[in-house]
């Protein structure tokens, strides 16, 4: 079993929809990272979470340490949000497989 | 600040050739790392460094060497390229192992 599992693998949404991407992990962690990889290939760190919730613009990340689960939410989705979203643990040494998000206009 | 820079952007090698992928950062970050990304495998850590003179292996270190003689630079050496090393390589840096990492633009390597 992988240490980090993401769901869904693929997600297609209409512009304006609320999107949720999930990440579950099986190891003890001090922090979980959410990364965004654009179609051009560049990788950007979105959030680093050790507890609770963080918000940046239309992006919200939450983590429940007891349940070993994190979610990434996108409110009012837009085509420019189309990307691969990756969660990572253990100081960005172990990665989920990524969620491919496509937002249609 | 240029952030994290990687050269070259693209490279084609023949099996058995050696080469060095360059990575540099101008943010005075202590922690630097190299990843490879393959379709269906996701990102995997090759080597990392917690400071000048200190390096350690990640998940997939075989066939790669690293050194960290300065804080700014963290080159990745392929000793004898193999087709299995065809991949996209990303370098990243951060203040410490537990901080947010900044990624370079990547190097797309093809080994024939």
Short mmCIF file of N, CA and C in Angstrom, two decimals, chain A residues 2-4 24-30 65 68 89-90 94:
data_model
loop_
_atom_site.label_atom_id
_atom_site.label_comp_id
_atom_site.label_asym_id
_atom_site.label_seq_id
_atom_site.Cartn_x
_atom_site.Cartn_y
_atom_site.Cartn_z
N UNK A 2 0.56 2.23 -0.85
CA UNK A 2 1.34 3.45 -0.88
C UNK A 2 1.16 4.21 0.43
N UNK A 3 2.22 4.94 0.81
CA UNK A 3 2.14 5.73 2.03
C UNK A 3 1.21 6.91 1.87
N UNK A 4 1.06 7.39 0.63
CA UNK A 4 0.21 8.55 0.35
C UNK A 4 -0.74 8.20 -0.79
N UNK A 24 -4.81 11.02 1.67
CA UNK A 24 -4.71 10.23 2.89
C UNK A 24 -3.31 9.65 2.99
N UNK A 25 -2.81 9.56 4.20
CA UNK A 25 -1.45 9.05 4.39
C UNK A 25 -1.44 8.06 5.54
N UNK A 26 -0.47 7.20 5.53
CA UNK A 26 -0.46 6.11 6.50
C UNK A 26 0.69 6.22 7.49
N UNK A 27 1.53 7.25 7.36
CA UNK A 27 2.69 7.40 8.23
C UNK A 27 2.50 8.60 9.14
N UNK A 28 3.26 8.62 10.23
CA UNK A 28 3.25 9.79 11.09
C UNK A 28 3.97 10.93 10.40
N UNK A 29 3.43 12.12 10.48
CA UNK A 29 4.04 13.25 9.79
C UNK A 29 4.08 14.47 10.71
N UNK A 30 4.98 15.39 10.38
CA UNK A 30 4.97 16.68 11.07
C UNK A 30 4.29 17.73 10.21
N UNK A 65 -4.98 15.57 11.56
CA UNK A 65 -3.84 14.72 11.90
C UNK A 65 -4.30 13.38 12.46
N UNK A 68 -5.44 11.31 9.66
CA UNK A 68 -4.41 11.21 8.62
C UNK A 68 -4.99 11.52 7.25
N UNK A 89 4.47 14.28 1.81
CA UNK A 89 4.74 14.23 3.25
C UNK A 89 6.22 13.95 3.45
N UNK A 90 6.60 13.89 4.73
CA UNK A 90 7.99 13.58 5.10
C UNK A 90 8.96 14.53 4.41
N UNK A 94 8.02 11.92 0.12
CA UNK A 94 7.06 10.91 -0.31
C UNK A 94 5.86 11.62 -0.89
#
